[in-house]
Every structure is written in C-alpha cells, then in structure tokens.
Amino acid sequence: MKTFSNKYIFVYVSVLVLVVAVLLTAVSLGLKPRQEANRKAEKAAQILRAAGYHDVDGSEAVALFEQVAQRASGDGERETYHIRCADGENGLVVYVNGKGLWGAIWGYVVLAEDLNTVKGIVFSHKSETPGLGANITEEKFSSAFVGKKLYDEKGNFVSVRVLKAGQGSDVPDVHRVDAISGATLTSKGVDAMLMESLPEVIAKLKTVNKK
Amino acid sequence: MKYLGPLAKDNPVLVQVLGVCSALAVTAQLKPAVVMALSVTVVCALSNLIISLMRSTIPPRIRIIVQLLVVSTLVIVVDQFLQAYLYEVSKMLSVFVGLIITNCIIMGRLEAFALSHGPLPSLIDGVMNGLGYGLVLVVVGTFRELFGTGTLWNFPVLPHSFYEAGYMNNGLMILPPMALILVGSLIWILNSAKKSVK
Amino acid sequence: MNGLFDIFVRSVFIDNMVFAYFLGMCSYLAVSKSVKTAFGLGVAVSFVLAVTVPVNYLIDKYLLKEGALAWLNESWGALDLSFLSLIVFIAVIAGIVQLLEMVIERFSPALYQALGIFLPLIAVNCAILGGSLFMQEKNFPTVAHSFSYALGSGLGWLLAIVAFAAIRERLRYSDIPKPLQGNGIAYIITGLLGLGFMAFLGI
C-alpha cells in the first residue's frame, strides 16, 4: 500500500472540496429557474382548480393565472387574489394552512364577493396517508365545499365544519361537509385549519376593502 | 451471469440486509418507489465508478470522508434534478432522497468492491446492486398500491365489479408497518426457493 | 399543537423513527440480539441526535436557508445555500461524533466503555441524518423545539430497539419455520410492533 504525506492529503481534500463546491453551485444555479417555475406553476394550477378551471398545468397555468387573477393584498404565501372564476363571476382567493395527521396541510379557498359563500376550494398536504388522509386533495372531497356558507344569518362565524355523519347534529347542512371515512384525524385537521385561519384572513380582507 | 447475483441470490436488501433504512417509507405507491429505485441505482453506479477511478489516489486514512463527499455530491445533484424535472414525485420523496447518503448499500459497495476493482466492473456492480435494491422497492410498492388503493401508477386497475361484489381496499397495506411485513414475507419466499434449488 | 411537550410525545410515539419512517434499520436489525447492547446503542443514538439536531438547526437557520445570511450583510440576503444542507449536515454529524468520542474518552472512561463502540457506527446511521433532515422540513420556530424533537426521536428509537431486542431474546426458544428464521421474522416482528404503535395515533 502506498503511503501519503500529510501535505498530499491536505491538498487532495482541498481540491476535492473545491471541485465539489463548483459542481454543486453550477448544478443548483442551472436548475433553479426550472425548479422555481415548477413551484409557481403548481401554485397557479391549484388556485385555478379552486376557481373552477380544470386540467390546466405547467406554463399554461401560469399564463392563465396571470390573465384572470390579480393580487389583492399580503405577500409570499399569504397573498390574496382577486380572481375571475370559470363561471364568469368574481371571487377572492385566500390561503389557509394547518396541521394534518403527519405534517402540514394547506389549501386555497375561493370566496364569493360577499366573503361568505365558498365558491371552490383545493387542499394540499405534505405527507398524509395515501389513500386515506391524502384524499383531501381529491375533487370528491373538495367539491362538497362548493356553495357552503361561513357565517350564519346573524353574521356569526361558524366556518364550514368537517364532521362525520351523525356528529354535531346541531350544525345545519349549509355549514358542514362529510369527513373522509378512515381519515378522522386528517379531517379534523382540515376542520381546525378552516376554523382557525379563515376569520383572521377575512377580517384583514374586510379592512382592505374598506380602504 | 456473474453479475446477476445482486438481483436475487445476493440481493442487498433481502440477503445482506443492507439499506432497508429510509427507503421503504416511499413504497406506499408504485411511482415514488420506481423513482427512488432509479435514483439509488444512479447514485450507486456513479459513485462506484468515480471511487474506482480515484482509488489509487485516495489516501486510505481519509477514504471514508472522500466516499461520503462523493456520495453526498451525487445525491444532491440527483435531488436537484428531481426537483427540476419530476417535481410531483420529488415532493413525495421529500427527505428520503437525502437519506440515500446513509444508505448502507452504497457505502458498503464502495468499501467492498469499488476500492479494489477497475472502473467497468465497479460500474456494473453498482448498477446491479442498485437494481436489486430497486426490485424490492418496486415489488413492495406494487403490492401496497394494488391492495391498498386498488390502483397502479395512480390508474385504477381493479374492475368496478370487484367493488360491487363487496371487495374493499385494504387500508392496512398503506400503513408503514405493512412494508416491513411484506419484506419479511419476501425473505421467507426467497429462502424457501433457495433451499429447494439446492 | 406547538408546545415543546407535544412535539416530544409526538416524536416518541407517533412519528417514531423506526416504525413510521424506517430510519436506522440497519443497526436496528444488527444490534438487537440482546437487550443490553440494544440499550447501549439506543442511548448513544439519543445522545447524538440531541446534540447534532440543534447544532444543524442553528447552521440551517443562520447559514444555509434562503435569506439566512442577511444578518451578516444586507446584500447577501438573497443567497440560498439550502442545496448544500445535505453535505453540511453529514459533515457536522461526522465531526460531532468524532468530537464526542474524544470528549467522552477523556472525561468519562466509564461512559466511554459503555457507549464507545457504538459511536463510530452512528455517524452513518440514517436515523441521525434523518433527524436533521426532518428537523429542516418541519421548520421549527426555535432551537428548543428542535431539541425536544431530537430528544423525543432518540427516545422513540431507544424504545423501539429495546422492545425489539426483548422479543428477540424470547424468540430463540420458539419454533419458527426454517426459511423464516433470522431476518425474515425480524422484519415481520418489527411490522407487528409498528402496528401496535399505530394505536398511539389517536393521542
């Protein structure tokens, strides 16, 4: 076996680290635009889906989004948008987030201009159980929210509750959707997320509207 | 034939018990399992090749560090590519791509094979071990998705008449512990088969 | 949900490293022949996790994350070095393990006797790197949160390996079909243990 001097080892490692650093920086910089485009397209496609535009993806989604949506307030993920929905009516997009069973869950809610009626909704999640909790992303679950109201006649916030059949029988139909069977904790997470996030965002929107 | 061992007889997961860590968590569905299998194969093959090419220049005292450096660089590159070109899947894999670094198969093959063999055999050895590992992931992924959600690659494959006849998806399959039980069963089958060949 | 204690309990029972994420399986299977060694390795893993995760948390927060360098210089705020996090984390872990080994040997020979042989094994244990990566993904608000997460995960791992080793000690006396002996039954037991742990999901 050959022996190596300390100097050799030192130079060897330095060169190696340098090569690695240059390579990684190049790869990262080279792929960054694509990664960011992916993220942007995903967000746009999600919001569009909530607003009733289906089957738009990638750069198409970004283009359509820029056409129909306009920033209303906030920044980063907290941005709210004015959007012209697929049915021609105007709506407001708000972002909600919370915790599911395994990790974060979030979603975009499209509200009608009265800031009460839900026009559409999409959910997304980090790591819910596939086939159970992960089903919150599916049309079957999210379409149940359409047309539901957030406030009762007296103007009190009740949110749209996600409840099992038979649970909370005092909550009228207009304020509830059925939980996903077998995914109790994820459903509870969605329920809590809407309950906690919405009042705050809507209050903010109302002050913006007054200005 | 000499190189085919890792696919079955010397399968790194089933026989050598290497690299089970992390990776089983991505087998709830077939698609992430396949992507994970390919990523591991790529990293395993390339790191084997690179280390083999460098083997006469690496000072033995720091070889583990050099290996770690090469492997983590490759993993980061793979991760970046996944995020750019297979965004959906990369979200499902999340931290498990990063955990390829500590996958014992890769370090194990570098130590046991690449340091003492030429570039071409090392490359083949890496590919075969990666594939043998991937095979297990894909088999487990297929079972779990088929019985757990009744789909494969997200397409429904079970006919409606099944469900009408009272068939239900087995939610248990999707839960993490089932992956382990499936691997255990695979080992059982493989061992039985090996014995009957002898 | 944000309390330190919640994170701790959650990471011990629900997000258990072994049963939910299959982390650290290699050493888990290899070192679980007797309860005593299993306990030693478990303590070592908890210890290293509890040290490396908070350190990596600080590094991530103040050096790597997008905009993290802003505290040094305004114009560096746009830098995003998160693609380097993998390589940095693994280097930090390897370094800290090495350091711990020396420190323990110097100051507590008794502890070194108990943990020493496990420490080198740990540097390449996926549970350790996994701990840091999950910490990054979970985006904890403070170091204390990351510490409580690390400690919980470590103890969860300890619990898993000790329970498993105890079962394995009994297993020697039971009649298992030949082809299933050894690793086959080990996987299946882990799976069954995991199913048991699923019961904690409701907490």
Short mmCIF file of C-alpha atoms in Angstrom, two decimals, chain A residues 42 45-46 49-50 54 104-108 121-143 145 180 183 186-187 190 193, chain B residues 29 88 91-92 154:
data_model
loop_
_atom_site.label_atom_id
_atom_site.label_comp_id
_atom_site.label_asym_id
_atom_site.label_seq_id
_atom_site.Cartn_x
_atom_site.Cartn_y
_atom_site.Cartn_z
CA GLU A 42 -48.11 24.27 -9.09
CA ALA A 45 -52.73 25.33 -11.10
CA GLN A 46 -54.03 24.78 -7.58
CA ARG A 49 -58.58 24.44 -9.81
CA ALA A 50 -60.28 26.02 -6.82
CA HIS A 54 -59.74 22.24 -14.66
CA ALA A 104 -48.57 20.30 7.23
CA ILE A 105 -51.77 20.70 5.25
CA TRP A 106 -52.79 23.82 3.36
CA GLY A 107 -55.27 24.99 0.84
CA TYR A 108 -56.70 27.84 -1.23
CA ILE A 121 -61.53 25.03 -2.53
CA VAL A 122 -58.39 22.95 -3.01
CA PHE A 123 -56.35 21.19 -0.38
CA SER A 124 -52.82 20.01 -0.42
CA HIS A 125 -50.71 18.13 2.08
CA LYS A 126 -47.15 17.22 2.83
CA SER A 127 -47.39 13.62 3.92
CA GLU A 128 -50.88 12.41 4.76
CA THR A 129 -51.56 8.68 4.43
CA PRO A 130 -52.02 7.84 0.73
CA GLY A 131 -55.48 6.53 0.00
CA LEU A 132 -56.89 7.90 3.27
CA GLY A 133 -55.93 11.34 4.51
CA ALA A 134 -54.30 12.12 1.18
CA ASN A 135 -57.76 12.01 -0.38
CA ILE A 136 -58.37 15.57 0.81
CA THR A 137 -56.73 16.64 -2.45
CA GLU A 138 -59.41 14.90 -4.46
CA GLU A 139 -62.29 16.54 -6.24
CA LYS A 140 -64.74 14.24 -4.47
CA PHE A 141 -63.88 15.81 -1.11
CA SER A 142 -63.29 19.40 -2.17
CA SER A 143 -66.39 19.73 -4.36
CA PHE A 145 -67.49 22.58 -0.03
CA ILE A 180 -63.41 11.22 4.94
CA ALA A 183 -59.14 9.58 7.94
CA THR A 186 -56.78 14.48 8.79
CA SER A 187 -60.43 15.54 8.54
CA VAL A 190 -58.95 20.36 7.85
CA MET A 193 -57.47 24.74 9.74
CA GLN B 29 -47.28 3.78 -4.08
CA GLU B 88 -44.52 15.97 -8.15
CA LYS B 91 -42.34 16.21 -3.17
CA MET B 92 -43.47 12.70 -2.26
CA ASN B 154 -52.35 6.01 -9.96
#
